[in-house]
Short mmCIF file of C-alpha atoms and ligand atoms in Angstrom, two decimals:
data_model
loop_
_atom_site.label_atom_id
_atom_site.label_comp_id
_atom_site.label_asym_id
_atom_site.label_seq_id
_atom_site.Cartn_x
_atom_site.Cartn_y
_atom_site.Cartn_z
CA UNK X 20 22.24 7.38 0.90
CA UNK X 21 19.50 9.63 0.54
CA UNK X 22 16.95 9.40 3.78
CA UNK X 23 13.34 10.29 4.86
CA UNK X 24 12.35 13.39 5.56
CA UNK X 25 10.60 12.33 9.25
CA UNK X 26 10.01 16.11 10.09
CA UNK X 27 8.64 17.26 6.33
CA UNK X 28 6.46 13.92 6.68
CA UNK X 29 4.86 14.67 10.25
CA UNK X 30 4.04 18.32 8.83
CA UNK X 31 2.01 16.92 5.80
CA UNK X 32 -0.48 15.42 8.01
CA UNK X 33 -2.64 17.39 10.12
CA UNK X 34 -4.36 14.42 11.85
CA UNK X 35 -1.08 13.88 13.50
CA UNK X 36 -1.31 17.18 15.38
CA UNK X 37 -4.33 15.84 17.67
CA UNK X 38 -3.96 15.16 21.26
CA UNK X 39 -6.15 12.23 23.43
CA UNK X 40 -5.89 12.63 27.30
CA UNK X 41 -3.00 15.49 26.80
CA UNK X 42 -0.99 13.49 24.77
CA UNK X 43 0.12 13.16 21.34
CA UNK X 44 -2.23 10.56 19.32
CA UNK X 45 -0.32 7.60 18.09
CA UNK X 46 -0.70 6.13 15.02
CA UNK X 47 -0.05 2.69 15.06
CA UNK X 48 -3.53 1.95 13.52
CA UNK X 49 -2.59 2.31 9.53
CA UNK X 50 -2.64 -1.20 8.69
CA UNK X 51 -6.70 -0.60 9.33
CA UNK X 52 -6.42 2.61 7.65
CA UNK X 53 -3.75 5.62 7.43
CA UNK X 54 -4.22 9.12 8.19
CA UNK X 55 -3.83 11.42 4.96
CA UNK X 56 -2.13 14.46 4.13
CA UNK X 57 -3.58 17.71 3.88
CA UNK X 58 -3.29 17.74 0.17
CA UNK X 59 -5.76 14.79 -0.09
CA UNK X 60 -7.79 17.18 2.17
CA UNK X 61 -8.05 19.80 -0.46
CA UNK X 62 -7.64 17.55 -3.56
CA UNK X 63 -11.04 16.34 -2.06
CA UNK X 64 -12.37 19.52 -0.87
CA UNK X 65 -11.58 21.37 -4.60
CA UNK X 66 -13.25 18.40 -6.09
CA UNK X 67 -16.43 19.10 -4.16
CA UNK X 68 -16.02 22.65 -5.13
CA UNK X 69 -15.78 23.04 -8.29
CA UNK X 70 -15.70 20.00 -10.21
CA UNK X 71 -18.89 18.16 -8.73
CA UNK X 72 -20.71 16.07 -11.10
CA UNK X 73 -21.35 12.88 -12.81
CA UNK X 74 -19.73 12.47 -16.08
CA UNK X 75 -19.21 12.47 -19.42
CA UNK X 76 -21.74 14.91 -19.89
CA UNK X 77 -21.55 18.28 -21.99
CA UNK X 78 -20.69 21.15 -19.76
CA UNK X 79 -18.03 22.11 -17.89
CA UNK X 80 -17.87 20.64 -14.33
CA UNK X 81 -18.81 17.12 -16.13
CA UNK X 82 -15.78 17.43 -18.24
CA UNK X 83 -13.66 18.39 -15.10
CA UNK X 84 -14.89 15.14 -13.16
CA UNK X 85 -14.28 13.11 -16.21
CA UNK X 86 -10.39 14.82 -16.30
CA UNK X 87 -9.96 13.99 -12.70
CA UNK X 88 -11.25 10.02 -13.31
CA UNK X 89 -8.15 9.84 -15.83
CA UNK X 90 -6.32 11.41 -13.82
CA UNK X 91 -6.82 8.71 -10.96
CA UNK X 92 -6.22 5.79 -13.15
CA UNK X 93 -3.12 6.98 -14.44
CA UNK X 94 -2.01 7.93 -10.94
CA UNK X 95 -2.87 4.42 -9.44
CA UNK X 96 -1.14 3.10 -12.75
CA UNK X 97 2.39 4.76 -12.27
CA UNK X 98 1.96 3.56 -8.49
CA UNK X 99 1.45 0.06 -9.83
CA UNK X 100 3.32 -0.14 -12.89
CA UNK X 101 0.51 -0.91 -15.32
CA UNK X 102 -1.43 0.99 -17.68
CA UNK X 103 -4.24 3.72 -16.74
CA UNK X 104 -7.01 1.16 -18.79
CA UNK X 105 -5.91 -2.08 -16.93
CA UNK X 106 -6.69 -0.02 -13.38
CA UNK X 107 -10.22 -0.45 -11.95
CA UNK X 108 -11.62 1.51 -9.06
CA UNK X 109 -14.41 0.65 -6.67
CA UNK X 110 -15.67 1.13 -3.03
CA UNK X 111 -12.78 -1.09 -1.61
CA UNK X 112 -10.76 -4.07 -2.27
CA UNK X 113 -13.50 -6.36 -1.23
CA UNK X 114 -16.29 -5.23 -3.27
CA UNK X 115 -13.72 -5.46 -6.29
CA UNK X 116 -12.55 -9.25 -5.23
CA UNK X 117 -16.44 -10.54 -5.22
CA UNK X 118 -17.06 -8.58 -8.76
CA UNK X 119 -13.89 -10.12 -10.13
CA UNK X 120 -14.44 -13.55 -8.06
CA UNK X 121 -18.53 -13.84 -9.68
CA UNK X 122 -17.11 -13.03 -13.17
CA UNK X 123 -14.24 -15.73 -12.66
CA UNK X 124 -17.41 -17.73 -11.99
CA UNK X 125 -18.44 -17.74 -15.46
CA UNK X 126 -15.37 -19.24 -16.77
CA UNK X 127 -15.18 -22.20 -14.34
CA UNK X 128 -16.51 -26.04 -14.45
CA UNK X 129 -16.90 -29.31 -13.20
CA UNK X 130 -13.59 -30.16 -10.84
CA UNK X 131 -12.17 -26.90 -11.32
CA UNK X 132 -10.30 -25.77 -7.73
CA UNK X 133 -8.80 -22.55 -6.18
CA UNK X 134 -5.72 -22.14 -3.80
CA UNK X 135 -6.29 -19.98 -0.91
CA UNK X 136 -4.29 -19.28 2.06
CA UNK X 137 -4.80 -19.35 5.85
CA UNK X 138 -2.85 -16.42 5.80
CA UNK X 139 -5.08 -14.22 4.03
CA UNK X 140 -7.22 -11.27 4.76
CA UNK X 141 -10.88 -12.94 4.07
CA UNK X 142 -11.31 -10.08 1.63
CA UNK X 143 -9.01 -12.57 -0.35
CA UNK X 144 -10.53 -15.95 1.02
CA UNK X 145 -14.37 -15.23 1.08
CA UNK X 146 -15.03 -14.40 -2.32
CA UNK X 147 -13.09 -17.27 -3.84
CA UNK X 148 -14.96 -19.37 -1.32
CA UNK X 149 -18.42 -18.30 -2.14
CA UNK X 150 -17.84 -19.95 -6.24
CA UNK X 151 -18.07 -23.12 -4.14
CA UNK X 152 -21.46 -22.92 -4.63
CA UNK X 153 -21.19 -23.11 -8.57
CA UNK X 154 -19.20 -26.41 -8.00
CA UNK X 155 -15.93 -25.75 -7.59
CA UNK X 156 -13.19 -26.74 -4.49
CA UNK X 157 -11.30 -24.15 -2.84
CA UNK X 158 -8.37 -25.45 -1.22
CA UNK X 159 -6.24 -23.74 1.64
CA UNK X 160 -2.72 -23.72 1.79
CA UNK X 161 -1.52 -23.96 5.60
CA UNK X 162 1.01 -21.52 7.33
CA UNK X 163 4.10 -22.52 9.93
CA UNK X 164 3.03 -21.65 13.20
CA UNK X 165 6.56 -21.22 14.62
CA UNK X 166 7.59 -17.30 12.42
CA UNK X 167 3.77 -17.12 10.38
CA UNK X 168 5.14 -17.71 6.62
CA UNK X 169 3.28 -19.60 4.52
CA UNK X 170 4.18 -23.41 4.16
CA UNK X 171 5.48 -23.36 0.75
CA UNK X 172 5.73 -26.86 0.69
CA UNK X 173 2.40 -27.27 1.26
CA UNK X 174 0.98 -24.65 -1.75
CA UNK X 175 3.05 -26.59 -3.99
CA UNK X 176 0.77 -29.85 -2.75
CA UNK X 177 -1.87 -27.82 -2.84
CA UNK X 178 -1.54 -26.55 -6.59
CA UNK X 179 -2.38 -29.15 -9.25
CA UNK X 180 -3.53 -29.15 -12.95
CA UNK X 181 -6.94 -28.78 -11.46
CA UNK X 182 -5.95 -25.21 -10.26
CA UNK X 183 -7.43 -22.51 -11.87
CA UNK X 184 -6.73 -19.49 -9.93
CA UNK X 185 -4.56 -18.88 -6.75
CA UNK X 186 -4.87 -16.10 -4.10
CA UNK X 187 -2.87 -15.31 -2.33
CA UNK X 188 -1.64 -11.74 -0.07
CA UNK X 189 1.78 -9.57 -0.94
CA UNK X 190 1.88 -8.89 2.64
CA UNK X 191 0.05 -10.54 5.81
CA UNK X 192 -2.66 -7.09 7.62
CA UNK X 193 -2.07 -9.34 10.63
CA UNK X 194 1.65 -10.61 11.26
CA UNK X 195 3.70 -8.60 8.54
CA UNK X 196 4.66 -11.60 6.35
CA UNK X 197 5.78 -10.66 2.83
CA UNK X 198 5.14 -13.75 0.78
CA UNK X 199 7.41 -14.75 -1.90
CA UNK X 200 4.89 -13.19 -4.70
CA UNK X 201 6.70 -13.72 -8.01
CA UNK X 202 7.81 -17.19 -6.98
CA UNK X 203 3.59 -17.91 -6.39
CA UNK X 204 3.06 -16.03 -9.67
CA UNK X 205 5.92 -18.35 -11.20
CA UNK X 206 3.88 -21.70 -9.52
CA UNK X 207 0.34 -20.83 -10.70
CA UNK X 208 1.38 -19.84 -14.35
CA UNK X 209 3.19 -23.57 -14.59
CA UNK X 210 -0.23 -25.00 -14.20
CA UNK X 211 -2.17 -22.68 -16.34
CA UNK X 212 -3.62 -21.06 -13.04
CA UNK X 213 -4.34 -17.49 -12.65
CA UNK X 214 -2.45 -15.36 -9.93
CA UNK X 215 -4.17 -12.97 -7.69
CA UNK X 216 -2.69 -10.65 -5.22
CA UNK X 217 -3.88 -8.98 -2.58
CA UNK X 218 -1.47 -6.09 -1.88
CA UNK X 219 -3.71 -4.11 0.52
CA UNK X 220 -1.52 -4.30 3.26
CA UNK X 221 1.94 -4.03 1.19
CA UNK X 222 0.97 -0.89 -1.03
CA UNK X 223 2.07 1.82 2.31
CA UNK X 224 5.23 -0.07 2.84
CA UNK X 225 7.00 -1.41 -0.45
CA UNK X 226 7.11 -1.14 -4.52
CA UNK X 227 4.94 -3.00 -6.74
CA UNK X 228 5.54 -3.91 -10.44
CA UNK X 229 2.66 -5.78 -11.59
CA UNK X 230 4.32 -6.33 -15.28
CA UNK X 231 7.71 -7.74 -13.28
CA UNK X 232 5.29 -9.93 -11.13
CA UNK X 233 3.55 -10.98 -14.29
CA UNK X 234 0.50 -11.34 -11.69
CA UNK X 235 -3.06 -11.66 -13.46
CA UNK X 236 -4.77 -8.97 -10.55
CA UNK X 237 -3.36 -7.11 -7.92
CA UNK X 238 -5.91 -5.54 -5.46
CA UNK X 239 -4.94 -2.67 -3.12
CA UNK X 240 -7.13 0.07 -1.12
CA UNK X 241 -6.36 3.43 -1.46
CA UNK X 242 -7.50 4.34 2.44
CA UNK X 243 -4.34 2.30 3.24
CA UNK X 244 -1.57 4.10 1.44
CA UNK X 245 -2.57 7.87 2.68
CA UNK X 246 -5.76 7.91 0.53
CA UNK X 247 -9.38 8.01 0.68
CA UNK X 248 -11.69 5.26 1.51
CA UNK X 249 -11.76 3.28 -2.09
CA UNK X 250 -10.53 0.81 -3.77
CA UNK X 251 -8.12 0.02 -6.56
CA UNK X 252 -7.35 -3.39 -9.16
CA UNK X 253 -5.28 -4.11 -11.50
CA UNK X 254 -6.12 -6.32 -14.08
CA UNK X 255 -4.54 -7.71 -16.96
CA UNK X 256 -5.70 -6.50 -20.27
CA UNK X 257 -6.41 -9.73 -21.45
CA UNK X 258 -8.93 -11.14 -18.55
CA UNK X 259 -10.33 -7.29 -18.17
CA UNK X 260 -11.10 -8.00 -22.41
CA UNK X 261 -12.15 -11.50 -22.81
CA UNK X 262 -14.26 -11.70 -19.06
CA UNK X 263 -17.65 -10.04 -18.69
CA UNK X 264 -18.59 -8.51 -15.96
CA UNK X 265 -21.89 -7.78 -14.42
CA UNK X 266 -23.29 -4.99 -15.57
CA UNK X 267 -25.97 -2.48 -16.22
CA UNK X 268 -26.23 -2.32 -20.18
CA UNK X 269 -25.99 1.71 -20.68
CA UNK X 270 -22.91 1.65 -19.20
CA UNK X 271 -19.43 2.11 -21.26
CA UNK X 272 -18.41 -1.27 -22.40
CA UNK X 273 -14.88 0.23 -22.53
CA UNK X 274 -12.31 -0.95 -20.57
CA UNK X 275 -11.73 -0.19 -17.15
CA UNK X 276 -15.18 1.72 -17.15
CA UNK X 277 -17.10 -2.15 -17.85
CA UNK X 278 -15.41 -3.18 -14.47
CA UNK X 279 -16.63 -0.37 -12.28
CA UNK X 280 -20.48 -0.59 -11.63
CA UNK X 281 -22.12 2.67 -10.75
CA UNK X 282 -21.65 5.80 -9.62
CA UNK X 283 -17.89 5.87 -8.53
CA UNK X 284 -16.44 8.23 -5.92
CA UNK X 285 -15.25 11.09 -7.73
CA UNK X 286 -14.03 12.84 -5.14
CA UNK X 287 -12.16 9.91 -3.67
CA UNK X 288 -10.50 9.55 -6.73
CA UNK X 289 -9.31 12.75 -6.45
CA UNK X 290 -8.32 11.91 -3.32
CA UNK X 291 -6.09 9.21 -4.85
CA UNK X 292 -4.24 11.54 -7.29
CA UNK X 293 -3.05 13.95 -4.51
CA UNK X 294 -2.08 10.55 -2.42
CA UNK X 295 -0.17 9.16 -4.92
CA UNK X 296 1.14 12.78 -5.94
CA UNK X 297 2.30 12.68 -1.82
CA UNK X 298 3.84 9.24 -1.95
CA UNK X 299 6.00 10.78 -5.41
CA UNK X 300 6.89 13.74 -3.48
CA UNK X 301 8.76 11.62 -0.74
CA UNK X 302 10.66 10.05 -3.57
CA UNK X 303 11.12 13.64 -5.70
CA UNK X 304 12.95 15.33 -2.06
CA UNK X 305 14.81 11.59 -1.78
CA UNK X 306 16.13 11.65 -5.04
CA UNK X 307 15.85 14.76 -7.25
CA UNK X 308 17.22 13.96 -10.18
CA UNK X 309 14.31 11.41 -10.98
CA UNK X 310 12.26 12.01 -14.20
CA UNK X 311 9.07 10.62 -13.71
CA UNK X 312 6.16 9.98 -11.31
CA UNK X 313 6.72 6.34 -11.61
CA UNK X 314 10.44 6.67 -10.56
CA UNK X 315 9.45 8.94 -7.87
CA UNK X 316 7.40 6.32 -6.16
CA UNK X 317 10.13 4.07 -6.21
CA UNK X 318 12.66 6.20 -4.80
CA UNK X 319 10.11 6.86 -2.36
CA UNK X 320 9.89 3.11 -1.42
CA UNK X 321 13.75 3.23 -1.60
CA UNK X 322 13.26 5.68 1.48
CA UNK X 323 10.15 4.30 3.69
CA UNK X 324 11.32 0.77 3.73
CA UNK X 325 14.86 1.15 5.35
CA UNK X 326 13.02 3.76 7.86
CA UNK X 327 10.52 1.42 8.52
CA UNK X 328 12.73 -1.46 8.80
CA UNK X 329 14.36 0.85 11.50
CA UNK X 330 11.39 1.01 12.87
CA UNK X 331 10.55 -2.40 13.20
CA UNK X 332 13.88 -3.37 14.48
CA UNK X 333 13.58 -1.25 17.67
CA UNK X 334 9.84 -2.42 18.48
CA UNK X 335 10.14 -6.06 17.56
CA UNK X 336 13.29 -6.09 20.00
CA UNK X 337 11.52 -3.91 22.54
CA UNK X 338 8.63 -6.24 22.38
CA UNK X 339 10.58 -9.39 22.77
CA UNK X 340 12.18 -8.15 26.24
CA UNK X 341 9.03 -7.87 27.68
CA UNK X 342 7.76 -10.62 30.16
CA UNK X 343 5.00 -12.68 29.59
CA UNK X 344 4.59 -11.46 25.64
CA UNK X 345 3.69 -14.15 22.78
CA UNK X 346 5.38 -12.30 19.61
CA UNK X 347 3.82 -13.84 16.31
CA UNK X 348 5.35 -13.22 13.26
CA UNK X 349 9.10 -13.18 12.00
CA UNK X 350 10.92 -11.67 14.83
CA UNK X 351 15.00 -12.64 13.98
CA UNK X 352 15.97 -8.94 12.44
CA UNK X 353 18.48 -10.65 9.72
CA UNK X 354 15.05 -12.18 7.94
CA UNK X 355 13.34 -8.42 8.17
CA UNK X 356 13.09 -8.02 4.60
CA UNK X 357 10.82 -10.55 4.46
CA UNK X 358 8.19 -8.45 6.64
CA UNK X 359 6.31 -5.04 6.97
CA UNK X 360 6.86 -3.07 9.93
CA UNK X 361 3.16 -4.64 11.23
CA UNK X 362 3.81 -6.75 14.75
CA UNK X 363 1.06 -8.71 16.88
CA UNK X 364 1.24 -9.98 20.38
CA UNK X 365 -0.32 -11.24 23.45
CA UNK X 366 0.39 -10.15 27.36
CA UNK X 367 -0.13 -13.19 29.44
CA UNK X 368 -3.33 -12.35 31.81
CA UNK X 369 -4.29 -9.48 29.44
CA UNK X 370 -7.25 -9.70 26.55
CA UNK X 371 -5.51 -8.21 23.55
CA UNK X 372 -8.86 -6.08 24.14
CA UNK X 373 -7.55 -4.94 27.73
CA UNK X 374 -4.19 -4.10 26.04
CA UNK X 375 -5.52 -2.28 23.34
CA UNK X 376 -8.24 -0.06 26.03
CA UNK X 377 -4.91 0.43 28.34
CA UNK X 378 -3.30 1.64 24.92
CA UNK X 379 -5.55 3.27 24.08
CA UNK X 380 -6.29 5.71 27.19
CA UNK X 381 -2.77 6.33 26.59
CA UNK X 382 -3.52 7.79 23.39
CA UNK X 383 -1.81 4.99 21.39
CA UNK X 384 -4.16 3.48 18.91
CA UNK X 385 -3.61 0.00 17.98
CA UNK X 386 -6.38 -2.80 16.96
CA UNK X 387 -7.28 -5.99 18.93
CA UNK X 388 -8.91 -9.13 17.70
CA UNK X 389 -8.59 -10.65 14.22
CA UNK X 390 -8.59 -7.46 11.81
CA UNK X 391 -10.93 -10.06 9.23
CA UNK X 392 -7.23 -12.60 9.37
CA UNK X 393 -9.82 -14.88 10.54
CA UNK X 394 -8.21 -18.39 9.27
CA UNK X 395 -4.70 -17.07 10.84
CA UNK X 396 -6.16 -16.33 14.13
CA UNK X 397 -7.94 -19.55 14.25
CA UNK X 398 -5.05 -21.26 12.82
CA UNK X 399 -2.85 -20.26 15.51
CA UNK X 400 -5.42 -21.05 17.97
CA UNK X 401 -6.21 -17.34 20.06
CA UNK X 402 -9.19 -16.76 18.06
CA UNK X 403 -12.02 -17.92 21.24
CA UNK X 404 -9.56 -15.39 23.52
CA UNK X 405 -9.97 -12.50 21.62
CA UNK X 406 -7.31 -12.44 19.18
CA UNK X 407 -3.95 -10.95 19.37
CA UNK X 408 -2.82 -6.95 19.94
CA UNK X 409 -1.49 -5.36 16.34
CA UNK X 410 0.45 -2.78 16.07
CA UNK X 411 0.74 -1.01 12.81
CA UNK X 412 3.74 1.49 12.04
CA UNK X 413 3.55 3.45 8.64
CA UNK X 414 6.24 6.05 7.53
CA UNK X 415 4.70 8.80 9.39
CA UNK X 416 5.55 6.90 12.87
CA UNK X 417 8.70 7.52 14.55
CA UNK X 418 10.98 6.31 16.96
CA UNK X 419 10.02 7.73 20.51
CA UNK X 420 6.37 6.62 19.29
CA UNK X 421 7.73 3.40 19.64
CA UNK X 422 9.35 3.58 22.79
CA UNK X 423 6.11 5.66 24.19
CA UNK X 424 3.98 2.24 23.38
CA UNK X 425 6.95 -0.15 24.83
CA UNK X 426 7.37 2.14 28.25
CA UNK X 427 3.44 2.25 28.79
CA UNK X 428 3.97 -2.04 27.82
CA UNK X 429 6.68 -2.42 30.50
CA UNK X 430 4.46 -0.43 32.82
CA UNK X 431 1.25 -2.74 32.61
CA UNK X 432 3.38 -6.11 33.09
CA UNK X 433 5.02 -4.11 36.34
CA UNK X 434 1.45 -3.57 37.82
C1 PLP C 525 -4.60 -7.43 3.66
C2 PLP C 525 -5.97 -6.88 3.49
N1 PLP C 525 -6.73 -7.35 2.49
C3 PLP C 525 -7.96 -6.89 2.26
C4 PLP C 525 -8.52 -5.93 3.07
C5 PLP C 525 -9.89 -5.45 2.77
O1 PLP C 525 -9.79 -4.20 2.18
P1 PLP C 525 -11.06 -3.28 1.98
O2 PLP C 525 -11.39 -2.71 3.32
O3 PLP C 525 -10.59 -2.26 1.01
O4 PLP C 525 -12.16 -4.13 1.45
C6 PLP C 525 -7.79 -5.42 4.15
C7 PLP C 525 -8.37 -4.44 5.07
O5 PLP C 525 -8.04 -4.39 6.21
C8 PLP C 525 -6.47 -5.91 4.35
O6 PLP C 525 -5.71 -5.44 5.34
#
């Protein structure tokens, strides 16, 4: 079975060479954003270089910055499984959800509804939310408190021939919950309703086929999978055609080009080629006999998730020995495949705002509070006392960072 290269991994990113109070830094921030490798550094820094410019116009640095825009959509394709036209990039997955959410606004009436979950990111909820003011009902589909998994029983109540679209995440920022996408996909289709994903938080940690899903849009952020701040979509050909965006009128009319207003970050989306070319690379030393940059990501996948599940195993069971900790979040190890390596507590008598200062002087970086989760964090009821702790491991994370975090844990409950 081929494995991950920890040691090859570390050395790609210099950000994990710094040092807070004379200690290593610990990463266990990615699910807010990951550290990147040095060839994102340069991809970016080359781009700035030598290729600055807006585009298509007729000289030479314009035609390089046009090259490197194709470039990004075919990388963020092979990463998705799409096509380089059906990819659309903007300033994060956000921005992208309210463009897509005001066009889907066009095509709505009278007693249309939405399916949202209390799950979600409210990147996914908000924007869906706001067409409430055009007349239609957004409706929430409710979670189970006891392992954080959506209620499934209660999205199938939820969806009716009213439906029109459904959102809904691949993978939950705050408790690690991979939902069971395709069988969401399968329940919005058999009402006629669209299916959108957010796979923000999935994208570092597992494959995604958007033409196996059959999902209508799949939103993911670049900044989260050892990119640059940005954002990426998939869309399917069909909506990207037939919808129309708002837009300035010069602008191409071509597709993806209609979808992305402005200016884009060119040398983000350079960033995003080396990324992706990073995330191949892990698959390529995996498994060398693969032919294509699309295989390469999956055999990359093939190696991050058993390391992470790895991963997961020893801090999920090192968190659950420790007195006086609230674990949310799937926790029995047989069921792991059904979560990201992503884990949040509370400490009895400790803020998750304490607990993430006390980490913190440690030099272990996690995030407190409700990292935007806001109808999961209210839903479970720790939203007026500041949240819970996350802690967010990535491929680049190893073992004795996780028993670093659970020794300095054990410590704090001793005081
Ligand atoms: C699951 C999830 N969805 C959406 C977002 C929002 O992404 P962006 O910052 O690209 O708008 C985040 C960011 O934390 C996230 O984790």
């Amino acid at each position: 079975m081929p494995m991950l290269d920890i040691d090859w991994v570390r050395a790609q990113f210099p950000a994990l060479a710094l040092r807070v109070n004379g200690r290593p830094a610990v990463y266990f921030d990615g699910p807010g954003g990951t550290q990147v490798p040095q060839r994102v550094i340069d991809a970016m820094r080359d781009y700035l270089t030598s290729s600055n410019s807006n585009t298509h116009g007729a000289f030479a640095t314009s035609r390089k910055s046009d090259e490197v825009i194709a470039q990004a959509h075919a990388a963020v394709a092979d990463l998705l499984g799409c096509d380089a036209d059906e990819v659309v990039f903007g300033p994060n997955m956000t921005t992208l959800t309210f463009g897509i959410s005001r066009a889907f606004g066009r095509e709505l009436g009278a007693g249309d509804e939405i399916v949202v979950t209390r799950l979600d990111h409210d990147g996914n909820v908000a924007p869906w939310h706001a067409l409430e003011e055009s007349g239609c009902r957004v409706r929430f589909v409710d979670i189970d408190p006891s392992d954080c998994t959506l209620d499934m029983a209660d999205l199938k109540r939820q969806i009716s021939p009213r439906t029109r679209l459904v959102a809904f995440g691949y993978a939950s920022n705050a408790v690690g919950t991979i939902n069971d996408v395709e069988e969401i996909v399968r329940l919005a289709h058999a009402v006629g309703a669209l299916a959108y994903i957010d796979a923000v938080h999935y994208a570092p940690h597992g494959p995604i086929d958007v033409r196996r899903l059959d999902c209508d849009f799949l939103a993911c952020s670049p900044y989260k999978f050892f990119g640059p701040h940005s954002g990426a979509l998939y869309g399917k050909r069909e909506h990207l055609t037939r919808w129309r965006p708002y837009k300035v009128r010069p602008a191409l009319e071509e597709n993806p080009y209609r979808w992305e207003t402005g200016t884009q970050n060119h040398e983000g989306q350079a960033g995003i080629v080396a990324a992706v070319d990073y995330l191949a690379e892990v698959g390529w030393r995996a498994s060398p006999s693969v032919t294509s940059r699309r295989a390469a990501l999956l055999a990359a996948y093939d190696v991050i998730r058993p390391y992470e599940c790895g991963l997961a195993e020893r801090l999920i069971g090192g968190l659950l020995g420790i007195p006086g900790l609230t674990f949310y979040g799937i926790k029995d190890p047989a069921r792991f495949a059904r979560r990201v390596p992503t884990a949040a507590i509370r400490i009895a008598g400790h803020s998750p705002r304490e607990l993430a200062n006390y980490l913190g002087e440690r030099g272990i970086f996690t995030w407190d509070g409700n990292y935007y989760a806001l109808n999961l964090s209210e839903r479970l009821g720790v939203e007026p006392s500041g949240g819970m702790l996350r802690i967010g491991l990535v491929h680049y994370n190893t073992a004795e960072e996780v028993d670093r975090l659970l020794a300095s844990l054990r410590e704090l409950v001793r005081k």
